[in-house]
Short mmCIF file of C-alpha atoms in Angstrom, two decimals:
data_model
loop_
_atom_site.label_atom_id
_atom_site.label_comp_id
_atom_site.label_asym_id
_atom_site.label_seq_id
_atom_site.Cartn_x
_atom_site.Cartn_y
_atom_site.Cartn_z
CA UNK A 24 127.54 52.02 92.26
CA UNK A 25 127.68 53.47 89.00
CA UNK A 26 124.88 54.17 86.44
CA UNK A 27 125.85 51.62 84.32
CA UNK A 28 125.98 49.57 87.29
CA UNK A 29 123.06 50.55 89.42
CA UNK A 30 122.18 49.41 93.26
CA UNK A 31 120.12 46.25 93.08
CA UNK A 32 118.15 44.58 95.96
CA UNK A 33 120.92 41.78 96.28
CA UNK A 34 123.06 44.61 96.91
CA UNK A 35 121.41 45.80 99.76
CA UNK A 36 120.94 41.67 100.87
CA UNK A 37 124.50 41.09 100.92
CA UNK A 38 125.42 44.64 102.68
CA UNK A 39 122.73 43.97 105.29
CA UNK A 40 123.87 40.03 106.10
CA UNK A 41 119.94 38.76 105.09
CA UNK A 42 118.79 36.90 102.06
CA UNK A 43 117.31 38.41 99.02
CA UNK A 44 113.80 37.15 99.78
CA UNK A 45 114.06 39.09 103.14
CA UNK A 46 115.35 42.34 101.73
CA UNK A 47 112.10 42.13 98.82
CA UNK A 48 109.92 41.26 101.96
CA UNK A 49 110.73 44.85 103.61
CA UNK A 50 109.97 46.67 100.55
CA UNK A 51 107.02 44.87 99.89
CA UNK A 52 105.47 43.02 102.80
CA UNK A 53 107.56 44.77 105.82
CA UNK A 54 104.71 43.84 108.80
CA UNK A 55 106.58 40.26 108.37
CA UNK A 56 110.04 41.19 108.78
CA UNK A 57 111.22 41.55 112.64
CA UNK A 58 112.11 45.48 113.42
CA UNK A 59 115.32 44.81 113.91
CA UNK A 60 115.66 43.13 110.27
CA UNK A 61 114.28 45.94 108.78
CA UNK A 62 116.46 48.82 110.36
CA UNK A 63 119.44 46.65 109.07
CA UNK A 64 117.95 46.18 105.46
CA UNK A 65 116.88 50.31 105.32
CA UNK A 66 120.36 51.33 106.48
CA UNK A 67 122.04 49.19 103.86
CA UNK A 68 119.83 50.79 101.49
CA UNK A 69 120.39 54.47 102.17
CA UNK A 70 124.22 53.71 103.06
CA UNK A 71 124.56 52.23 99.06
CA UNK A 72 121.71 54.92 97.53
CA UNK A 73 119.08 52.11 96.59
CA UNK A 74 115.82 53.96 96.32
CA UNK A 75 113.22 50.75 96.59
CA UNK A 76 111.92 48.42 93.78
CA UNK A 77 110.95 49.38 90.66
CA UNK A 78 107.30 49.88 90.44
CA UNK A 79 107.82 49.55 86.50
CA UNK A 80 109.16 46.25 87.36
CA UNK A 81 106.52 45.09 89.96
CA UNK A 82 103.59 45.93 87.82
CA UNK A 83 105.40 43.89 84.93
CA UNK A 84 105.59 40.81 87.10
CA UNK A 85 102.47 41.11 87.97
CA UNK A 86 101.09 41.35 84.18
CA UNK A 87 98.73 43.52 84.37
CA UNK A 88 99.04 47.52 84.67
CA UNK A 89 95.32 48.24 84.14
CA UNK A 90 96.42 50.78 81.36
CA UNK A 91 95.65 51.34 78.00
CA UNK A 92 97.83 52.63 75.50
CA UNK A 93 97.00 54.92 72.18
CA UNK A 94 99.63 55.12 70.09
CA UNK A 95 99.37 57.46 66.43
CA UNK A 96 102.13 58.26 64.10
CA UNK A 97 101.45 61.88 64.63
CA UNK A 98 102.60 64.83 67.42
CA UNK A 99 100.96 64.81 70.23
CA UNK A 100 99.32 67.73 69.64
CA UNK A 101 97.12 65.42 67.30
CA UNK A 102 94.92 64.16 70.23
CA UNK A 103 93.94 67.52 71.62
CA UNK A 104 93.51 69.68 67.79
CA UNK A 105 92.06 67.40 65.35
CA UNK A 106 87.94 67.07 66.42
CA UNK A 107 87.96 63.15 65.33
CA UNK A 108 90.86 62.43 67.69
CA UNK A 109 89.70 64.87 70.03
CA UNK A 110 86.05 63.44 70.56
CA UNK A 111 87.64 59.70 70.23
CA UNK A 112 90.00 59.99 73.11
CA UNK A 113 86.97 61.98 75.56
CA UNK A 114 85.04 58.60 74.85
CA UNK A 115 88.08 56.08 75.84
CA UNK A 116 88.58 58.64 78.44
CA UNK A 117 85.62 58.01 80.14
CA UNK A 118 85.44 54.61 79.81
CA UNK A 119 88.30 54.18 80.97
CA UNK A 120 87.69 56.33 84.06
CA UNK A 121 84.34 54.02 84.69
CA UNK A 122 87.01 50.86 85.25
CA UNK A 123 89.64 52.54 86.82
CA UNK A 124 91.89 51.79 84.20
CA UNK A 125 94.81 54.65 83.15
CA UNK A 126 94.96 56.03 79.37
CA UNK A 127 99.01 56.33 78.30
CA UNK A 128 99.12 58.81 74.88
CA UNK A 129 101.96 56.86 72.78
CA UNK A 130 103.34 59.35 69.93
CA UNK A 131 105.07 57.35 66.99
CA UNK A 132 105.59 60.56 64.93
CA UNK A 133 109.62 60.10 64.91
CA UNK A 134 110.34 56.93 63.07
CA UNK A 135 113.64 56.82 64.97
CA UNK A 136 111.68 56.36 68.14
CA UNK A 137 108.90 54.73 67.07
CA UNK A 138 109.60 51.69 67.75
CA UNK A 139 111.17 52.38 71.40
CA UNK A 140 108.05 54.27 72.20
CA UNK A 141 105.65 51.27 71.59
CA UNK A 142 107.95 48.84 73.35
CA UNK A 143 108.51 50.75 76.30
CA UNK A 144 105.07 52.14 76.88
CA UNK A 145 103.63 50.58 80.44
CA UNK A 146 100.53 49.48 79.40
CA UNK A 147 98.23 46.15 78.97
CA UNK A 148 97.22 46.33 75.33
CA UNK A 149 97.12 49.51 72.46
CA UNK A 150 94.32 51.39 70.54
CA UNK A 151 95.96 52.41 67.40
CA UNK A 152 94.65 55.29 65.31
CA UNK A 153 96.02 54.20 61.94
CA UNK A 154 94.93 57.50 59.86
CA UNK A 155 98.44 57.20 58.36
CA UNK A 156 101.06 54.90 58.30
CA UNK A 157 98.86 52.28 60.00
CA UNK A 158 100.38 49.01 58.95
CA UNK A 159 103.80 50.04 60.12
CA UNK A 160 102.48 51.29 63.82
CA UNK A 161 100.99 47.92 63.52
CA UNK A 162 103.91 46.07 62.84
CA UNK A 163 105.53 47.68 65.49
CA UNK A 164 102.73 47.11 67.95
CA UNK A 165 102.39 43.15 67.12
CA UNK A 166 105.87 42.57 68.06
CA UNK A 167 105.09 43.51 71.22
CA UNK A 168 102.59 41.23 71.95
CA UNK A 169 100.32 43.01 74.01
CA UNK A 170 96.62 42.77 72.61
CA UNK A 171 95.98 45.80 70.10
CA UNK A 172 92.85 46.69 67.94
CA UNK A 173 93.41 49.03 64.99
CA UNK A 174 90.94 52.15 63.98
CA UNK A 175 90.67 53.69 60.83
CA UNK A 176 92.81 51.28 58.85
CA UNK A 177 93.14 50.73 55.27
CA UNK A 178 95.11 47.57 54.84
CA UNK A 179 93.30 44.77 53.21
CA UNK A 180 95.24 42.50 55.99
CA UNK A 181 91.83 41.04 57.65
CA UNK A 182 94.15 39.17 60.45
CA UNK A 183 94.38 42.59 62.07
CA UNK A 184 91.76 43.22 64.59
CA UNK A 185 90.15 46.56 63.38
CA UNK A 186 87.39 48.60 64.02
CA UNK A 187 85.85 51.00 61.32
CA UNK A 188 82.87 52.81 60.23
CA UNK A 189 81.26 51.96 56.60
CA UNK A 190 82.45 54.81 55.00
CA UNK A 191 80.84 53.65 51.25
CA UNK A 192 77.32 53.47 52.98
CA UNK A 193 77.52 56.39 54.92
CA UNK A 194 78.77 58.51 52.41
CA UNK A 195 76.00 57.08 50.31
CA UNK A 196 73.67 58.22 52.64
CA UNK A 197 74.63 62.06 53.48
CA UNK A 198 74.27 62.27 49.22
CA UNK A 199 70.81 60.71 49.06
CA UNK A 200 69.73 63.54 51.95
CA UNK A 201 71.10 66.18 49.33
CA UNK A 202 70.03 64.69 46.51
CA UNK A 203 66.19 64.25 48.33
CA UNK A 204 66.37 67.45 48.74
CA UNK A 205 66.54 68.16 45.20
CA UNK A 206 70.07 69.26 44.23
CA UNK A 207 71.68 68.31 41.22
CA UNK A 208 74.43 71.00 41.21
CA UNK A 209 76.66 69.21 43.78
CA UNK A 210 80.38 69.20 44.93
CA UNK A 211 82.70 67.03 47.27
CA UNK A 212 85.44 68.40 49.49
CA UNK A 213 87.72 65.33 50.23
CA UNK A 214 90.13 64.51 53.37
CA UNK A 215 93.55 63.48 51.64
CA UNK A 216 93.67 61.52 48.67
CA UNK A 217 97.56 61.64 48.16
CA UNK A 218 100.17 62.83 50.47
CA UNK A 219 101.15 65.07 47.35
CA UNK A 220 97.74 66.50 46.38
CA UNK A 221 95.60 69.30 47.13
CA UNK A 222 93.04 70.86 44.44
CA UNK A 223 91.10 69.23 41.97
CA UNK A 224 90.90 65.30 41.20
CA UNK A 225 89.53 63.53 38.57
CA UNK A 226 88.11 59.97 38.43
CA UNK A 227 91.10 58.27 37.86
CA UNK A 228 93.27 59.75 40.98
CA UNK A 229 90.65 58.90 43.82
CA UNK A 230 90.22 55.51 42.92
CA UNK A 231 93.87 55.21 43.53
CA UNK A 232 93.95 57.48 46.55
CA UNK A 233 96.22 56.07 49.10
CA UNK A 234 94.06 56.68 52.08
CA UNK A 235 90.97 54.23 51.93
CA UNK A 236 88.69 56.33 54.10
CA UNK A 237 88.72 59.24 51.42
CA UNK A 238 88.21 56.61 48.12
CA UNK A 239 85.32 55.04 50.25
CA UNK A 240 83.61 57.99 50.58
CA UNK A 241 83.94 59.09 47.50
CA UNK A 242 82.81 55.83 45.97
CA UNK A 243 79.53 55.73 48.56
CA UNK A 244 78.87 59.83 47.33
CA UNK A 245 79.18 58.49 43.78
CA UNK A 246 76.38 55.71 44.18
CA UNK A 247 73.97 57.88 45.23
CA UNK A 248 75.10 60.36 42.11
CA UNK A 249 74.75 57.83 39.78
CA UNK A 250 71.81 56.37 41.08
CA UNK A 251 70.07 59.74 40.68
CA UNK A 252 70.91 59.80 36.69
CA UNK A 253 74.00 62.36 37.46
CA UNK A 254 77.28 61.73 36.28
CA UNK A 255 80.06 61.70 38.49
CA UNK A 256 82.77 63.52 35.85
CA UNK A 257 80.20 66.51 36.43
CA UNK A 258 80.71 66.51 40.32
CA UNK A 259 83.76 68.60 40.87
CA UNK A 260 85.63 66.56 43.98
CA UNK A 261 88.97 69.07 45.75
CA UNK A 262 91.09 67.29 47.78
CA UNK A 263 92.08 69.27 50.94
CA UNK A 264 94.45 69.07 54.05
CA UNK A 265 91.47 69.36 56.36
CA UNK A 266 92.48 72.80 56.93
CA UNK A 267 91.36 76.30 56.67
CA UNK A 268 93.62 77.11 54.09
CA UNK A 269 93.17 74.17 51.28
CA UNK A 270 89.53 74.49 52.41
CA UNK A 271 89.04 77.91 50.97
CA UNK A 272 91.21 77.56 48.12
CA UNK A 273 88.49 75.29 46.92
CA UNK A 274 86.10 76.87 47.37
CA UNK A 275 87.28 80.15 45.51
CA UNK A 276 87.53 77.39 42.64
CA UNK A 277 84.47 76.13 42.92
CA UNK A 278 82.37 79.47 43.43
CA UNK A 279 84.62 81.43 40.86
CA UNK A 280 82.21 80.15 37.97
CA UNK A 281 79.00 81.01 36.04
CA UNK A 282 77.66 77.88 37.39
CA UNK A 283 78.14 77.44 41.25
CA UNK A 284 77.13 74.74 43.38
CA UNK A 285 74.02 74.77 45.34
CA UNK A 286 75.24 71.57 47.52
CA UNK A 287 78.69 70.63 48.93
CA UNK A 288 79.53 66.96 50.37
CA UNK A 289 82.41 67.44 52.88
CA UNK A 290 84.52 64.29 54.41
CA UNK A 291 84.97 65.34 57.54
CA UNK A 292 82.72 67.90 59.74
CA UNK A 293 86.32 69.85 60.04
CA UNK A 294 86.30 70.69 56.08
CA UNK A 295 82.39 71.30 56.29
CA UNK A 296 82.98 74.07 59.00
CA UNK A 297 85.68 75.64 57.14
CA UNK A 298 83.54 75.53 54.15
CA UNK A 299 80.53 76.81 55.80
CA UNK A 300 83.16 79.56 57.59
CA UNK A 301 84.24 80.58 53.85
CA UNK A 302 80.62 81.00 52.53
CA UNK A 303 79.77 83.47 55.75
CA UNK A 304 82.75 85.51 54.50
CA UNK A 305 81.66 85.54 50.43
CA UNK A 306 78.26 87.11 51.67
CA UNK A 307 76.22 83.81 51.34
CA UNK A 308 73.97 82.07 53.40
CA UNK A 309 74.11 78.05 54.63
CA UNK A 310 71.01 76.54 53.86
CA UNK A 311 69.51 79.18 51.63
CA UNK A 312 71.90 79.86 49.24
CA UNK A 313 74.14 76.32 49.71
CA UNK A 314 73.54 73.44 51.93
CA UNK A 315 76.63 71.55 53.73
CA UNK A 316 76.65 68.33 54.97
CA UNK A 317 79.38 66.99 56.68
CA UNK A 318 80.83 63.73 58.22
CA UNK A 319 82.01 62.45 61.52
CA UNK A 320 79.46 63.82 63.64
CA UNK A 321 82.28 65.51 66.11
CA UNK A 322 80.92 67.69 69.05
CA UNK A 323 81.65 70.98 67.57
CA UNK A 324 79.06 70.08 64.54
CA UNK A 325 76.41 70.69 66.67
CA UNK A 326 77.45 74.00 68.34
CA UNK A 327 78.27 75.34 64.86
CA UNK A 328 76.59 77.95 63.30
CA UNK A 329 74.39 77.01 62.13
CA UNK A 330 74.05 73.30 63.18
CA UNK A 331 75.85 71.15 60.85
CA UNK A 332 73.93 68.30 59.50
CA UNK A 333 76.26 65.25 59.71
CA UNK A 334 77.44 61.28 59.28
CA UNK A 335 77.61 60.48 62.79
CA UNK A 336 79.90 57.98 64.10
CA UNK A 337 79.12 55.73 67.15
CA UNK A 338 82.27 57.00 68.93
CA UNK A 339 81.03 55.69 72.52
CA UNK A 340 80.53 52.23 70.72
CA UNK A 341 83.87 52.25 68.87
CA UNK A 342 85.66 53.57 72.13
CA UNK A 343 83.85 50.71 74.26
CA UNK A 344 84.65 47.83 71.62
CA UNK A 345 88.53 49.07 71.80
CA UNK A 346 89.24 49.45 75.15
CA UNK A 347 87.73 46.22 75.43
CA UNK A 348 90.33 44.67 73.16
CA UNK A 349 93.36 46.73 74.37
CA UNK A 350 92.54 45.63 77.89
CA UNK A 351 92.65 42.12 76.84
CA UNK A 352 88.66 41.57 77.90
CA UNK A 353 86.85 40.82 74.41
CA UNK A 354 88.73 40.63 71.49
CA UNK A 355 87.82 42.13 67.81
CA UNK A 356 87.77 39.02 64.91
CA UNK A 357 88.83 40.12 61.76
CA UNK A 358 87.48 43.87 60.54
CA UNK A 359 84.32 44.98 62.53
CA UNK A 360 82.47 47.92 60.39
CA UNK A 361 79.78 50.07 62.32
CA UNK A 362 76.89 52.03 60.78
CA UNK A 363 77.28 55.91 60.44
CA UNK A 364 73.79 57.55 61.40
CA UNK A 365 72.49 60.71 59.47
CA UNK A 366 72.13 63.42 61.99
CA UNK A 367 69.96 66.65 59.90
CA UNK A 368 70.39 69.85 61.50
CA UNK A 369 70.43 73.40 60.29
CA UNK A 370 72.87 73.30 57.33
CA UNK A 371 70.92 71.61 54.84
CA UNK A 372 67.66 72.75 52.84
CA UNK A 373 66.13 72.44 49.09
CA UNK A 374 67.79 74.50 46.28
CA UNK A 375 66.83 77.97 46.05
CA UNK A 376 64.19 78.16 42.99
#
């Protein structure tokens, strides 16, 4: 046989003179098929190169694989470097050990294989991190029709079953710490508003960020501003890659002044440690000189130095609620949002007089 025409178990049937139900019974229930019969069937099937059943194919017909897929339109690499995905997938990791169920990582990042990827991966349902690009993995992922719960979604499409963190409340939250602290002279350090933009935004730009779970934050920061008699134009807000780089650009901008600030509201507890890392280096000191808070609440946060006070996300909860869904147990209605929790550690203090 060729590749195009591979050995299939009727093949081996015919060459052994027994019916296909026999040849499937020595491959899968063989204490039922006389030694004779199965000598015959094995011969046939090393004489013609057939190498047994697909497993793929078994565990298909069975309908369940006891596997859960989690599928991003990013590198692989995503899952293992960014702290968010990082902490995420050790939480579906060990749930997912406590069931015996198997994790598949599902990379969507080339569009040309995006869709193959999805549809081929062996699994019972998906977790999809939509950070970016979500309602096209999703599209993708319905036609499938496997059971799938979205995280970190922006789409206003309430049919898909999501699961998210209220990002306005949260962020509304981590600025009423600062602000109880008693400091006026603030600044925000934002995860991506546009795919084009890094550096200073005004008003108008992050309410029309493309990426929902910066403009929430922003919009829950600016409550508590506002709230407190401050006026949001006067709250310088830098957009940033969530890198070192973009991190410390801003803040040369926003320390290069007369008037510096004395708090700085970071999205993500990745931009707060790089902003934290850049302050060490200028010669000044988190709490006493600025206080950091950041969001997220990823491991790391609390190892850093010093101990970054944080938005903490119930990861084991959101893990839990989407393996659930993925492994077709309970489903998620609609958009489910989960409280953030304020966790105060070392990086936050009162002005200096």
């Amino acid at each position: 046989m060729t590749q195009d025409n591979p050995v299939r178990l009727r093949d081996v049937a015919r060459a052994a003179g027994v019916s296909q139900g026999t040849a499937s019974n020595v491959f899968n229930r063989p204490e039922i098929v006389r030694e004779e019969v199965r000598e015959r069937v094995h011969a046939a099937a090393r004489e013609l190169g057939y190498a047994g059943p697909s497993l793929t194919g078994r565990l298909l017909r069975a309908g369940k694989v006891n596997a859960v897929g989690v599928a991003a339109i990013e590198p692989l690499s995503y899952f293992f470097e960014d702290p968010w995905a990082r902490h995420l997938m050790a939480q579906i990791s060990e749930i997912c050990d406590a069931r015996g169920a198997g994790v598949a990582l599902v990379s969507a990042l080339n569009d040309e294989r995006l869709a193959w990827n999805i549809q081929s991966a062996l699994v019972d349902g998906f977790i999809l991190l939509c950070v970016e690009g979500g309602e096209r993995l999703v599209d993708i992922t319905r036609q499938r029709q496997l059971p799938y719960v979205a995280l970190a979604i922006g789409a206003d499409d309430h049919s898909i079953p999501a699961i998210g963190v209220d990002n306005i409340n949260g962020a509304r939250l981590a600025a009423e710490h600062i602000l109880g602290l008693g400091h006026r002279r603030i600044a925000i350090l934002s995860t991506m508003l546009r795919g084009d933009h890094v550096g200073r935004a005004d008003e108008s730009l992050v309410r029309q960020a493309w990426y929902s779970t910066s403009r929430d934050r922003a919009f829950g920061y600016w409550q508590a501003l506002t709230g407190a008699g401050i006026d949001i134009a006067s709250v310088p807000i830098f957009g940033t890659r969530e890198d070192m780089a973009s991190t410390h650009a801003a803040m040369e901008q926003l320390f290069g002044g007369a008037e510096t600030p004395t708090a700085i509201l970071a999205m993500s507890d990745k931009i707060a440690m790089y902003a934290v890392d850049w302050l060490f280096r200028s010669g000044r000191v988190v709490p006493r000189d600025v206080s950091v808070v950041g969001f997220d609440g990823v491991p790391e946060s609390a190892l850093a130095t010093p101990k970054l006070t944080t938005m903490a996300q119930p990861m084991h909860e959101i893990a839990r609620l989407a393996v659930d869904a993925a492994l077709g147990d309970k489903q998620v209605e609609g958009r489910r949002l989960l409280q953030t929790q304020l966790t105060v550690r070392e990086s936050t203090a009162p002005p200096p007089k």
